[in-house]
């Protein structure tokens, strides 16, 4: 696998050429009036990959068959943002990306090729800090700021120290220590004439009403006009903002004068933390502000405003307000109205107070802005196995996490579960004996972490007591106030409410429910009732009445009958707080904790997946495909994202372990015994790497080892690069797991021991292949596993490109993607290599000649997307028809047809058949050494395996098939299949003779 390199100069040159072409050609309108893409390419924009770099890829992706670019947020984010989700100004295009001029150039190039643009938007939150003028205004003016209601702030905190204030947990050490160390300093922002408290890169604005008292400390008559101006704020009929503006202008003028500046500096000196008197004065001044500065660790316990998850740098906004909705989307609306963008991805939809109302309003506004064009709107939403995206939201679908899970699961072998379970149980038992099964969030030894569901519940309890303690307390207090308003519930104690609420949250099975002023949908009420039933099993009987009351309130009971507006408002507030707490609690407990604790097979530890469900049957996969075609035919299909835990092809290689579990069990035990001396040699004060972390490390090495790496090479650069990637992954994984380390108080002694172990395995010259067999064995095992993994990858790719939905290609994944979790999955892509490879293979049939480096995957994508371009109606509107497979290897095939309904007689092609190999671990030919085998099941192995052609396909009138990928063709055979059923059929060995997957056209 080619190493990823920094972008070469060529893209910039190509971008310049593209920009010149755009200037000489008249700007054209988008060719496609519908916003639904045919296929998308996800690009992560940042200051190192701007609009101009995307311009250089338009021709490449057009040739590949992509119809739309699908990009990360384009509005102004924090300076230097690497992802764009930390928006500080939603009213303008990010200048770091090239600004509006760069965006228009990109859109012009896309439109000239009949392509479009989908953009990511962030309706749930904004980044806080000096670059966000709305947030700074709230800090400056407090509750009377015009933006005070734009953020989800509890101005009436039960904590007297926070009444009318915001908790700002941004100090790197306790407040008193920071003050004594001189880290808090009162300064003048000369550009704006405003006084601020500086703390490293943070600037906290001083309340204008306090400026006069600061200036008076100088005792200078030169400051008298400014003192008078600031003292007049709030007096008379003037607007405070206008009165303050007068004072700020005077300070700007004073700062431009040497004597005036000296007087200001004399005033500031009275508040210098360099003296005891100055510290006392500065502390008293800070206590009068509309915020309370605090140690960053206080956030979990004291924060009184809604955050994104537990990220205190991202504040929740109240997009349900009319003014916030309009201002937050003003720029997006303008760009859509002008035809520059065709649709949007909604980030973290579950964070909103009322997702349905938001989605309906957004679609209504977009429709009104561009007559005749239907916007494409999808939402980032993780669904439980039996959960459906609400039809009432009127979305095209989700970003594709559920498909990523289903597609991966059908390519895992469920028969391997017992052996993998036994292996994992042994690992956990050993870790327990090492004293290594620890929950750092509780600071105590925990129960053995064997079962995934137990891990999740354990993590939920920990998060409620630690990371989300403030949010949990606020909800409990809201319920307590609600209880006190009615005679029937006034005796419910706060502690009983807390116990009952905690167990309800611990057992909650989905990301959230969607109750509103009209109550709660029936499906959601069932979910809530099931959670309450489960919670009752871990609650004392005395708390069961409290639990029932809470469930009734949160389910919207009695809302319609309530005549007391205060009680109704409080109940709705409680419902909203609950529904906005369950998504971050679920995400952090599952994806960012349990995924890093559960190591049975880490290919299933993926966003949107369910690690305790190892596999999915072909029958169930088909059932979900039929459902998607009927309910969400335009939903996105993803196999990789900027948030994935590991690249799509790394997962498919690891999936192969489920097919050879006994071999993996034996090899893992052998490696652990072989490397035991290295574990001991690299141990530190907190011991060496434990059994759980070592097990997950070996899986990571197997998945990330790239093609072309050789253990015996004298050049260690490739191994050193792998070590850097794995060490970064391992440190993040250990802190996310919160077993042996965490983000709050990193256990550096243990982390360093694990890092030494990784580097000893991969980089120590004394442990290379000439002296230690591990690297050679690792390389050999990966070479043996790669053909099985490649078959899985080819099947995953074709499934994504052919089932109902809009396939998305995450940047660079057109070739093998063996990336790890971010930031590894967001590193620069070698697009120059991909452009050259596409040019080399564009006119060639798909073959396995270039399978080792991912070239065959690129060929497959180009061929299928080109076919989709030629037959857009078939793939966009065609039915999904599962096909029965018979014979001795029937379980090793996934086959289905895409079929246009009979009314589409005018279509040039009405049906295609998709055939994919699965679970080929024991089917590959080993006449040559296993590591040299092709990712292809030998033709003779298929034997009597055949695909039955049902009446619905026979009615098309087809008599033969033609391969879209190769030059193959043949006739439909009549006869009796292996199950003694007569009819038309296609022998699998006849179509999978040169590739492990096929796309067949039917013709007469």
CSV table of C-alpha atoms in Angstrom, one decimal, residues 472 475-476 478-480 482 497 500-505 508 512-521 524-529 531-532 546-559 567 570-582:
chain,number,residue,atom,x,y,z
A,472,UNK,CA,-27.6,15.2,35.2
A,475,UNK,CA,-32.2,17.6,34.9
A,476,UNK,CA,-32.8,16.1,38.4
A,478,UNK,CA,-35.8,20.3,37.0
A,479,UNK,CA,-37.8,17.2,37.9
A,480,UNK,CA,-37.7,18.1,41.6
A,482,UNK,CA,-41.8,19.8,38.7
A,497,UNK,CA,-35.6,11.2,41.7
A,500,UNK,CA,-34.5,6.6,39.5
A,501,UNK,CA,-33.4,9.0,36.8
A,502,UNK,CA,-29.9,7.5,36.8
A,503,UNK,CA,-31.1,4.0,36.3
A,504,UNK,CA,-33.4,5.1,33.5
A,505,UNK,CA,-30.5,6.7,31.7
A,508,UNK,CA,-31.8,3.7,27.8
A,512,UNK,CA,-32.9,9.7,22.1
A,513,UNK,CA,-36.7,10.0,21.9
A,514,UNK,CA,-38.6,12.8,20.2
A,515,UNK,CA,-41.4,14.0,22.5
A,516,UNK,CA,-42.7,17.6,22.1
A,517,UNK,CA,-45.7,19.7,23.1
A,518,UNK,CA,-48.0,17.2,21.4
A,519,UNK,CA,-46.6,14.3,23.4
A,520,UNK,CA,-44.4,11.4,22.4
A,521,UNK,CA,-44.8,9.1,19.3
A,524,UNK,CA,-40.8,6.3,21.4
A,525,UNK,CA,-43.2,5.6,24.3
A,526,UNK,CA,-42.5,1.9,23.9
A,527,UNK,CA,-38.7,2.6,24.0
A,528,UNK,CA,-39.2,4.7,27.2
A,529,UNK,CA,-41.4,2.0,28.8
A,531,UNK,CA,-36.1,1.4,29.5
A,532,UNK,CA,-38.2,2.0,32.6
A,546,UNK,CA,-40.8,7.6,41.5
A,547,UNK,CA,-39.6,5.8,38.3
A,548,UNK,CA,-43.1,5.5,37.0
A,549,UNK,CA,-43.8,9.2,37.6
A,550,UNK,CA,-40.5,10.2,35.8
A,551,UNK,CA,-41.4,8.0,32.8
A,552,UNK,CA,-44.9,9.5,32.6
A,553,UNK,CA,-43.5,13.0,32.7
A,554,UNK,CA,-40.8,12.3,30.1
A,555,UNK,CA,-43.3,10.6,27.9
A,556,UNK,CA,-45.5,13.7,27.7
A,557,UNK,CA,-48.3,12.4,29.8
A,558,UNK,CA,-50.9,14.9,30.9
A,559,UNK,CA,-49.4,17.7,28.7
A,567,UNK,CA,-46.2,23.4,35.1
A,570,UNK,CA,-41.4,23.0,33.2
A,571,UNK,CA,-42.5,19.5,32.0
A,572,UNK,CA,-41.5,20.4,28.4
A,573,UNK,CA,-38.2,21.7,29.8
A,574,UNK,CA,-37.6,18.4,31.6
A,575,UNK,CA,-38.4,16.5,28.4
A,576,UNK,CA,-36.0,18.6,26.4
A,577,UNK,CA,-33.2,18.3,28.9
A,578,UNK,CA,-33.6,14.5,29.0
A,579,UNK,CA,-33.7,14.2,25.3
A,580,UNK,CA,-30.6,16.4,24.9
A,581,UNK,CA,-28.7,14.4,27.5
A,582,UNK,CA,-29.3,10.9,26.2
